[in-house]
PDB file of C-alpha atoms in Angstrom:
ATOM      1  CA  UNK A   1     -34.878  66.066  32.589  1.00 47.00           C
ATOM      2  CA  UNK A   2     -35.239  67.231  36.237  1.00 44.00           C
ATOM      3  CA  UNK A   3     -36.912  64.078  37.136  1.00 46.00           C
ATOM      4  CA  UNK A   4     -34.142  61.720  35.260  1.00 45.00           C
ATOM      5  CA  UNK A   5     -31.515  64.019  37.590  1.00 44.00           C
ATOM      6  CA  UNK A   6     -33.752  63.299  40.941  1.00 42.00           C
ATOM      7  CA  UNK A   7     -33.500  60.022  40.396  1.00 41.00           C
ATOM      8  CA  UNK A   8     -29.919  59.574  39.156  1.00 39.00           C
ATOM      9  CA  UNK A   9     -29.337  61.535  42.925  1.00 39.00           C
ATOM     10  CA  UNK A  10     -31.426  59.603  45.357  1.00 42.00           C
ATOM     11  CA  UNK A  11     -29.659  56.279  43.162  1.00 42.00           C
ATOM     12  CA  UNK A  12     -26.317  58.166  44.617  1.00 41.00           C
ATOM     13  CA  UNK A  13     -27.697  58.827  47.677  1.00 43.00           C
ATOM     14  CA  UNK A  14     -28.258  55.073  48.549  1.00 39.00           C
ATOM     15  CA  UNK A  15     -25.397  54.041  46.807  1.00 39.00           C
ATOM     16  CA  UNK A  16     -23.394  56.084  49.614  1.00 42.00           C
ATOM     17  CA  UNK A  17     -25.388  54.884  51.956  1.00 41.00           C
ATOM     18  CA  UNK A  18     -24.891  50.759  51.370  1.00 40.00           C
ATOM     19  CA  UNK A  19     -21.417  51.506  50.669  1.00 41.00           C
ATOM     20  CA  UNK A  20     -21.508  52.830  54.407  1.00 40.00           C
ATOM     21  CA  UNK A  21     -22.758  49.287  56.346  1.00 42.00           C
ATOM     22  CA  UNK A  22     -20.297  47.576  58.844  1.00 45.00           C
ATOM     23  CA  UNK A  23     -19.884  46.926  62.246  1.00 45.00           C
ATOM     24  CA  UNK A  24     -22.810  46.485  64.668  1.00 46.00           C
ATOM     25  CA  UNK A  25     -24.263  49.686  64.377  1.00 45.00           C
ATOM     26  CA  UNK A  26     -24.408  49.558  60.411  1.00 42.00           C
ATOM     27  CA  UNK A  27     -22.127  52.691  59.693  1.00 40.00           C
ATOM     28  CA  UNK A  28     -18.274  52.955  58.403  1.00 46.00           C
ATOM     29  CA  UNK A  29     -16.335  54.273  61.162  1.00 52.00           C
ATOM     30  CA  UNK A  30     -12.855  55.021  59.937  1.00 66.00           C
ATOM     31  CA  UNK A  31     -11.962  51.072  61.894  1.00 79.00           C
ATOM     32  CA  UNK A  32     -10.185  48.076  60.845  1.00 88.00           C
ATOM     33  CA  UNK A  33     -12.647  45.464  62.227  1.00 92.00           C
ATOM     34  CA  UNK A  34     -11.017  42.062  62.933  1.00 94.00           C
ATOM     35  CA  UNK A  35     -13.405  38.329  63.042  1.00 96.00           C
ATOM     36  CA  UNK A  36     -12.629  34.618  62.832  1.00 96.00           C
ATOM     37  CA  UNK A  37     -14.094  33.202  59.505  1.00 95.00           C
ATOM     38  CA  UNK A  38     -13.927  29.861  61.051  1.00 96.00           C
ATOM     39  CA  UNK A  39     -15.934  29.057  64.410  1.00 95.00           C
ATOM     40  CA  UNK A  40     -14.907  25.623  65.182  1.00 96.00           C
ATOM     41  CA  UNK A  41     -11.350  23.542  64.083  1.00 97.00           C
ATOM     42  CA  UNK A  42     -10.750  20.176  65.298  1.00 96.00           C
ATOM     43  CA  UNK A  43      -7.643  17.870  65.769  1.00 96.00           C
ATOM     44  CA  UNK A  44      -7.535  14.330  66.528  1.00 93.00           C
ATOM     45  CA  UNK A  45      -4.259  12.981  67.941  1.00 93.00           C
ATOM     46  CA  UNK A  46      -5.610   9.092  67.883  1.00 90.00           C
ATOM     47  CA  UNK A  47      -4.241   8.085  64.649  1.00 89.00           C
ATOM     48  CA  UNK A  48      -1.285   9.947  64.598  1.00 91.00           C
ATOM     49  CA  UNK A  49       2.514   8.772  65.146  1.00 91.00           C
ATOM     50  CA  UNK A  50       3.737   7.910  68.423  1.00 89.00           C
ATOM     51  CA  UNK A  51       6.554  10.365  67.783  1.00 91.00           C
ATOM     52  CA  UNK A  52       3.960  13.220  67.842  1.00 93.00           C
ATOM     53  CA  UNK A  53       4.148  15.028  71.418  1.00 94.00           C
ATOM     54  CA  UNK A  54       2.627  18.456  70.092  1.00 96.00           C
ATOM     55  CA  UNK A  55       0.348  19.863  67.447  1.00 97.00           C
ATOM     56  CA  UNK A  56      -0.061  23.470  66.871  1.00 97.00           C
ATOM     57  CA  UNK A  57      -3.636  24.676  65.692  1.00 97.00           C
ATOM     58  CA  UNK A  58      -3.581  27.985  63.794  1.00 97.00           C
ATOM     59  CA  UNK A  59      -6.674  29.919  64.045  1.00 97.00           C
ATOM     60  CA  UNK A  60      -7.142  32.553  61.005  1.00 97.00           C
ATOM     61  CA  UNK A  61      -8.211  35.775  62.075  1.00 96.00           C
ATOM     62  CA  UNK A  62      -9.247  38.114  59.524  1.00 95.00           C
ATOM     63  CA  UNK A  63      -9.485  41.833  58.450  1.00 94.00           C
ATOM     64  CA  UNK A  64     -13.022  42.879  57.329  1.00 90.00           C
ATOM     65  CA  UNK A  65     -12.078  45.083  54.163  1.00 86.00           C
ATOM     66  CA  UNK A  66      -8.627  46.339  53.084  1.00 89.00           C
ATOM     67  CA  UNK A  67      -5.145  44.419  53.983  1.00 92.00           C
ATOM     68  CA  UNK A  68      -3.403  45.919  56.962  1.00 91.00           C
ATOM     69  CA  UNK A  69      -1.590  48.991  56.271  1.00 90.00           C
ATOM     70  CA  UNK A  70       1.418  48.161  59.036  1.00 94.00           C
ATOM     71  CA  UNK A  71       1.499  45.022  61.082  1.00 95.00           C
ATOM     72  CA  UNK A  72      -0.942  45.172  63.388  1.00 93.00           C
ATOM     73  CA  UNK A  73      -1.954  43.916  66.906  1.00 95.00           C
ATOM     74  CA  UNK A  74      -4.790  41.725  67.538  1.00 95.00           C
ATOM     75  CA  UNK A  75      -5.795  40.824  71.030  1.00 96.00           C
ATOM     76  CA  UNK A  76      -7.225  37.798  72.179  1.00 97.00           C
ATOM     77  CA  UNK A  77      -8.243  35.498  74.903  1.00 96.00           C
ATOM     78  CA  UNK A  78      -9.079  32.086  75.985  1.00 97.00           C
ATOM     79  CA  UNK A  79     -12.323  32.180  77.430  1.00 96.00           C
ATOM     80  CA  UNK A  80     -12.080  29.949  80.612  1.00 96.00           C
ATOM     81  CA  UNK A  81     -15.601  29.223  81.354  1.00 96.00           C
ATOM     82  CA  UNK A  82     -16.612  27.751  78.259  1.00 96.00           C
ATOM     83  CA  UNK A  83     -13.064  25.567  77.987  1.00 97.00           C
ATOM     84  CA  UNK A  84     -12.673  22.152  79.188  1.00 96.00           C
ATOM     85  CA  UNK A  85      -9.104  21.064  78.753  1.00 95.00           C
ATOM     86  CA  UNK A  86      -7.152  21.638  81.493  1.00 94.00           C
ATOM     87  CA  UNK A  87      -4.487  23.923  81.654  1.00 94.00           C
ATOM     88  CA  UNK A  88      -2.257  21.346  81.086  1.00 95.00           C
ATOM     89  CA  UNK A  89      -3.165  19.848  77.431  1.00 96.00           C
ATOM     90  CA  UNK A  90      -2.358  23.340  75.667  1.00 96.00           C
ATOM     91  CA  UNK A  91       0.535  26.182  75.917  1.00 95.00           C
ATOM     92  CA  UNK A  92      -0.755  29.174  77.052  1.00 94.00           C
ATOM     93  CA  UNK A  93      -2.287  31.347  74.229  1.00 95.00           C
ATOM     94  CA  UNK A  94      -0.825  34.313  73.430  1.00 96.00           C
ATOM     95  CA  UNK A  95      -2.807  37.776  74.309  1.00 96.00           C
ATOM     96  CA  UNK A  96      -1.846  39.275  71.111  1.00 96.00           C
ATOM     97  CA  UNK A  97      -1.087  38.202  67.720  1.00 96.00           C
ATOM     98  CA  UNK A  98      -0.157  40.354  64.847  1.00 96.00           C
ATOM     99  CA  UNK A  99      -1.391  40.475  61.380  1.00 95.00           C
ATOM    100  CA  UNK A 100       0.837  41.350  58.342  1.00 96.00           C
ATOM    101  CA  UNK A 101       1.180  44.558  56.336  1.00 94.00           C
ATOM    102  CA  UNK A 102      -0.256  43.943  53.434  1.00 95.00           C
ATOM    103  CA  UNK A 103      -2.037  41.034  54.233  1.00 95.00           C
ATOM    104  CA  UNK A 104      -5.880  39.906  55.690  1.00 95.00           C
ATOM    105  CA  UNK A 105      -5.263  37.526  57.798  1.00 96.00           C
ATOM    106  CA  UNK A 106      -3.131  36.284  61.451  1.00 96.00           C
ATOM    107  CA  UNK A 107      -3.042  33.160  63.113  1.00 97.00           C
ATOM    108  CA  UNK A 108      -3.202  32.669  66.745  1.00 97.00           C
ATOM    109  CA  UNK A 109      -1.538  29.241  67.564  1.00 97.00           C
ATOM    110  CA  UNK A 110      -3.127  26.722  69.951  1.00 97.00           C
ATOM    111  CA  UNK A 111      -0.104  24.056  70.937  1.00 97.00           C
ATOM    112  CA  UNK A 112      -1.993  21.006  72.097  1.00 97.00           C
ATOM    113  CA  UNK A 113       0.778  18.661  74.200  1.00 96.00           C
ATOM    114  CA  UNK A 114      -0.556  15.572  73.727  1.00 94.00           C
ATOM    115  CA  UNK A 115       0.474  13.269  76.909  1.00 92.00           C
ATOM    116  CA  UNK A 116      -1.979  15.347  78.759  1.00 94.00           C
ATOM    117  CA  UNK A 117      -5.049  14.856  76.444  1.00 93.00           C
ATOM    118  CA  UNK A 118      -6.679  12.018  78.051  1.00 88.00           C
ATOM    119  CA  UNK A 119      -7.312   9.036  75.371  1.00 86.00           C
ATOM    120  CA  UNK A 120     -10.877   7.453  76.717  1.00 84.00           C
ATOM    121  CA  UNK A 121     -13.597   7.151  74.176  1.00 82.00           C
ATOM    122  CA  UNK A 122     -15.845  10.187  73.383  1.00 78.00           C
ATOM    123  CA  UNK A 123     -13.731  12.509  74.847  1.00 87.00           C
ATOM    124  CA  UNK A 124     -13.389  15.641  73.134  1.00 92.00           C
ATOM    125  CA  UNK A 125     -11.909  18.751  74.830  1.00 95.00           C
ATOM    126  CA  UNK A 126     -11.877  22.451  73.775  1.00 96.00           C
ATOM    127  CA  UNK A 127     -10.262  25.735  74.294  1.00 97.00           C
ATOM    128  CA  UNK A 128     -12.787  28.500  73.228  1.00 98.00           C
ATOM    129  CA  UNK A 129     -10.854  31.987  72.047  1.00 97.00           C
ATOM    130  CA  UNK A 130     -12.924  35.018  72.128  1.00 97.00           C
ATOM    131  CA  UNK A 131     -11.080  38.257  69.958  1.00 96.00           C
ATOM    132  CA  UNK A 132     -10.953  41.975  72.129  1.00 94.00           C
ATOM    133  CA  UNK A 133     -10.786  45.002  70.557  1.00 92.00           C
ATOM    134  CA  UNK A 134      -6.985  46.789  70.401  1.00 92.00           C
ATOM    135  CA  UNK A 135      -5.966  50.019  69.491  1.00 93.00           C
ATOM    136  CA  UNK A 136      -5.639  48.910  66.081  1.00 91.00           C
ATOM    137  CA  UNK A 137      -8.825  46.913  65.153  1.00 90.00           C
ATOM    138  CA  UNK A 138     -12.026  47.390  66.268  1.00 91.00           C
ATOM    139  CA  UNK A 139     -14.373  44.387  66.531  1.00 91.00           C
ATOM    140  CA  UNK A 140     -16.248  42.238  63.615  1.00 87.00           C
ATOM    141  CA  UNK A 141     -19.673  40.660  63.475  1.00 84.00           C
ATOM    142  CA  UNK A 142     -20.647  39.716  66.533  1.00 85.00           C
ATOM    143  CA  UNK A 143     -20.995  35.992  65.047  1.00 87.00           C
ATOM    144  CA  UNK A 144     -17.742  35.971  64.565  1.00 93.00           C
ATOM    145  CA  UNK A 145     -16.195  37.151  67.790  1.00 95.00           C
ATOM    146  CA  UNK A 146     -15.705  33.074  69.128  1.00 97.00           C
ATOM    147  CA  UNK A 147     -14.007  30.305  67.929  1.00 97.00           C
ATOM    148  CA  UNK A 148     -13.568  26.361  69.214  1.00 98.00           C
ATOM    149  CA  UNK A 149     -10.724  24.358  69.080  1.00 97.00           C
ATOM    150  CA  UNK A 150     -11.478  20.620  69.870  1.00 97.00           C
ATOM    151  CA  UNK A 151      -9.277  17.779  69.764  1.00 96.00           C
ATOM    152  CA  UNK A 152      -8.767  14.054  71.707  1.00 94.00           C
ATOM    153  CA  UNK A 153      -6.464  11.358  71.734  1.00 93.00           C
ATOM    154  CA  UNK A 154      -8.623   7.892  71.108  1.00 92.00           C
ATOM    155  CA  UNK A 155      -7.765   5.356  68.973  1.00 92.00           C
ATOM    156  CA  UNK A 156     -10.590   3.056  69.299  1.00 92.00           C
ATOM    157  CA  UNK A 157      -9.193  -1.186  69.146  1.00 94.00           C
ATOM    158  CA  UNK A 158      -8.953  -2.723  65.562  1.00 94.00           C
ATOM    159  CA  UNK A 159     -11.887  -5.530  65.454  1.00 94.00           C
ATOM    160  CA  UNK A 160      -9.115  -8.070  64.355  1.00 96.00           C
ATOM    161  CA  UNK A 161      -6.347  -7.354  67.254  1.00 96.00           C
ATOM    162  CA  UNK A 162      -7.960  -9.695  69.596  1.00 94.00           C
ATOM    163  CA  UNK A 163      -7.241 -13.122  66.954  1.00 90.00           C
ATOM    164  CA  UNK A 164      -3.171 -12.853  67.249  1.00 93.00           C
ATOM    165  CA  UNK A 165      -2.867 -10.748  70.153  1.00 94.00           C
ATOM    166  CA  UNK A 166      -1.561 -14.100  72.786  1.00 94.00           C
ATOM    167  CA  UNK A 167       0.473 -14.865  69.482  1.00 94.00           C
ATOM    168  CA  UNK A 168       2.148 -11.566  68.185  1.00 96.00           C
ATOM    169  CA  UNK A 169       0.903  -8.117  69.268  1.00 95.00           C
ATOM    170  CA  UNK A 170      -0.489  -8.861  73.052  1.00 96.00           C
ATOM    171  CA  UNK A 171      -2.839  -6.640  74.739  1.00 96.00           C
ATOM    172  CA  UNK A 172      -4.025  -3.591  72.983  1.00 96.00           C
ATOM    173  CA  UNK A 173      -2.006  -0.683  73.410  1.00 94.00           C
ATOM    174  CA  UNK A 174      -2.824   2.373  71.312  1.00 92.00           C
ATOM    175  CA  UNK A 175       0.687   3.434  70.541  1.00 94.00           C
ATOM    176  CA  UNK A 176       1.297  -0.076  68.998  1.00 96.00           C
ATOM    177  CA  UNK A 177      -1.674   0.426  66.540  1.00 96.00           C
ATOM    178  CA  UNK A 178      -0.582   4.095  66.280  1.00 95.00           C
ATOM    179  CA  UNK A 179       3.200   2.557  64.756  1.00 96.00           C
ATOM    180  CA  UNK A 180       1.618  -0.198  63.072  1.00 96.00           C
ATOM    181  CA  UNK A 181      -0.501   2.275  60.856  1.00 95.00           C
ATOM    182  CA  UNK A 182       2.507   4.453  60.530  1.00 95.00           C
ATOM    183  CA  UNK A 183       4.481   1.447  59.135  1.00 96.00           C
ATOM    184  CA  UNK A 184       1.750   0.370  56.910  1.00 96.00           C
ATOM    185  CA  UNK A 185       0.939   3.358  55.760  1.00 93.00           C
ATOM    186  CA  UNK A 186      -2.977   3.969  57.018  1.00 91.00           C
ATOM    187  CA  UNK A 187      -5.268   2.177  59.084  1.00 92.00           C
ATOM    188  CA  UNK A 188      -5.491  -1.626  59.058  1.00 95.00           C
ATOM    189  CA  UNK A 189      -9.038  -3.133  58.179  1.00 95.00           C
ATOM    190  CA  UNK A 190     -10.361  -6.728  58.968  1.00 94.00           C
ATOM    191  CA  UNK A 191      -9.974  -7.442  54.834  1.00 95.00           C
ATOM    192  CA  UNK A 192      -6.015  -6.684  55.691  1.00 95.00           C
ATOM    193  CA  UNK A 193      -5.912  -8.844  58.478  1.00 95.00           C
ATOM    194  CA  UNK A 194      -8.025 -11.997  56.424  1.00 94.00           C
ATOM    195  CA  UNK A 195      -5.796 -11.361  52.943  1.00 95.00           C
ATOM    196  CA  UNK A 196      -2.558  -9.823  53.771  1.00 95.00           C
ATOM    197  CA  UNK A 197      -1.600 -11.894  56.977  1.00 94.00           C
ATOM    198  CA  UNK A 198       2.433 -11.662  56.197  1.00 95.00           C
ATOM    199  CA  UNK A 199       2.682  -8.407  56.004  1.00 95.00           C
ATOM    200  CA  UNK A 200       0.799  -7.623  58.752  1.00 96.00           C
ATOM    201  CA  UNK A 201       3.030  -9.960  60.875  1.00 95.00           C
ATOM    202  CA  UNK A 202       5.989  -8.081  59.250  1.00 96.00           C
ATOM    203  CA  UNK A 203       4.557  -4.895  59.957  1.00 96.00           C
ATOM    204  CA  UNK A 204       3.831  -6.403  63.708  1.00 96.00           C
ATOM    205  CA  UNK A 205       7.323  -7.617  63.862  1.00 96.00           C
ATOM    206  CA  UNK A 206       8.628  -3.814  62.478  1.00 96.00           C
ATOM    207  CA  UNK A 207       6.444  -2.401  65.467  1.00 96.00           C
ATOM    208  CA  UNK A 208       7.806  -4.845  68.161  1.00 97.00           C
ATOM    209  CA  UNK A 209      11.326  -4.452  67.706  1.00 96.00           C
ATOM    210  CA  UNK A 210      10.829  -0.423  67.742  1.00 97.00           C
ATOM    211  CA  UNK A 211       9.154  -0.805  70.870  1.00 97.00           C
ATOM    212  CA  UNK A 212      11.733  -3.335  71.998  1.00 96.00           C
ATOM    213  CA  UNK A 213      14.078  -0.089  71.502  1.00 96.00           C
ATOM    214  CA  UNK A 214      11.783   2.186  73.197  1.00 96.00           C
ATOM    215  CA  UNK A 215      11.079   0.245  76.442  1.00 95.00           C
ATOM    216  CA  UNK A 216      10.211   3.873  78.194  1.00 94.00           C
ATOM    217  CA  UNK A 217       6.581   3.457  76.609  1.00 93.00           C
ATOM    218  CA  UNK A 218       5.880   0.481  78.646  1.00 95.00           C
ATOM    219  CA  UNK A 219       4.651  -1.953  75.953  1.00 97.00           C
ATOM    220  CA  UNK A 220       3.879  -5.294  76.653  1.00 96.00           C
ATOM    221  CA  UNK A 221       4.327  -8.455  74.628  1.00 96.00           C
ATOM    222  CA  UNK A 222       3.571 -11.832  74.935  1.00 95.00           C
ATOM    223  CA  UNK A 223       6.584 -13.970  76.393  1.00 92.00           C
ATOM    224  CA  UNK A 224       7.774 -15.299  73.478  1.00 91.00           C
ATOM    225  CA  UNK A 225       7.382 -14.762  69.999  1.00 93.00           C
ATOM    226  CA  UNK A 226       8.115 -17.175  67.316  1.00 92.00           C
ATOM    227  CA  UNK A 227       7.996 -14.838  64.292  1.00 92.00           C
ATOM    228  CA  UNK A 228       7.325 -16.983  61.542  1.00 90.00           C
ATOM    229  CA  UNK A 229       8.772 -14.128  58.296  1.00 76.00           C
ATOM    230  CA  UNK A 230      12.065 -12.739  57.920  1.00 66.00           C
TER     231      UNK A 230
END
């Protein structure tokens, strides 16, 4: 009997002690620890409306454990050596965000402004956020202290918009392929161009009289355009 009691204590014992395990140093210390549970989000502007000057990014921040008991302050910063967008392409970040009573998780927003995100190919730019301690949260896992926001602003050319473009479209411009896909509802494929030639003309036609509208994005046409559908 005294051995079935040893055990059942030492069984307690660790028990206790696993129950114990956060933070770096292993222990519970009375702290609501905060960590990003996702290290990398990415945003491409290229296919996206020409309407679209700005896209927010929320990053989730979570608590490790129990909801917050009050809203509560998280602090964070933008960690300047490892970014590479300019100052320019994204509002400032805020220093602190709060998270919710009763709930796990905050946001802190990254506003890209796209006009200042550079459209050549392969370019991909990021703002890195690192999370600081606060008088209400301590720190998380240490792998979880840094998180990436990337995002760019290529649309790479259609292989077909080189057959009509002396015709209809002219020279490639991304912001008419960015209104012709919002028009047509998705991206236009080379099996579109061979098989559904009228409406892609309409669609063209649709695009060139917005644009006609909107001379302040500097399209450019060819001289004269027969369009052959009404």
């Amino acid at each position: 009997m005294k051995k079935i009691a040893y055990i059942l204590v030492m069984c307690l014992g660790v028990w206790c002690a696993g129950c114990s395990e956060n933070g770096d140093d292993g222990y519970y210390d009375d702290f609501y620890r905060v960590y990003f549970p996702v290290d990398s989000l990415n945003y491409a502007f290229g296919d996206k409306p020409v309407e679209m000057a700005k896209y927010t990014v929320k990053v989730p921040v979570q608590i490790l454990g129990e909801p917050a008991r009050a809203d509560m302050k998280v602090n964070v910063k933008v960690d300047l050596a490892s970014t590479t967008a300019t100052a320019e392409a994204y509002t400032a970040v805020p220093s602190e965000i709060t998270i919710p009573k009763d709930s796990i998780v905050g946001y802190v927003p990254v506003e890209i402004i796209r006009e200042n995100v550079m459209d050549e190919r392969d370019t991909v730019f990021r703002v890195v956020l690192q999370l600081e301690a606060s008088p209400d949260f301590a720190l998380g896992v240490k792998e979880g202290l840094r998180a990436t926001v990337t995002f760019s602003n290529y649309l790479a050319e259609p292989e077909w918009w080189v057959g009509l473009k002396d015709v209809f479209w002219g020279p490639y411009q991304k912001e008419k392929y960015q209104k012709m896909m919002e028009i047509w509802g998705g991206p236009i494929t080379l099996d579109d161009y061979v098989y559904k030639m009228v409406k892609l003309i309409n669609v063209a036609k649709e695009m060139y009289e917005y644009f006609q509208e909107h001379p302040e994005y500097g399209m450019e046409f060819p001289p004269y355009i027969f369009w052959p559908y009404e």
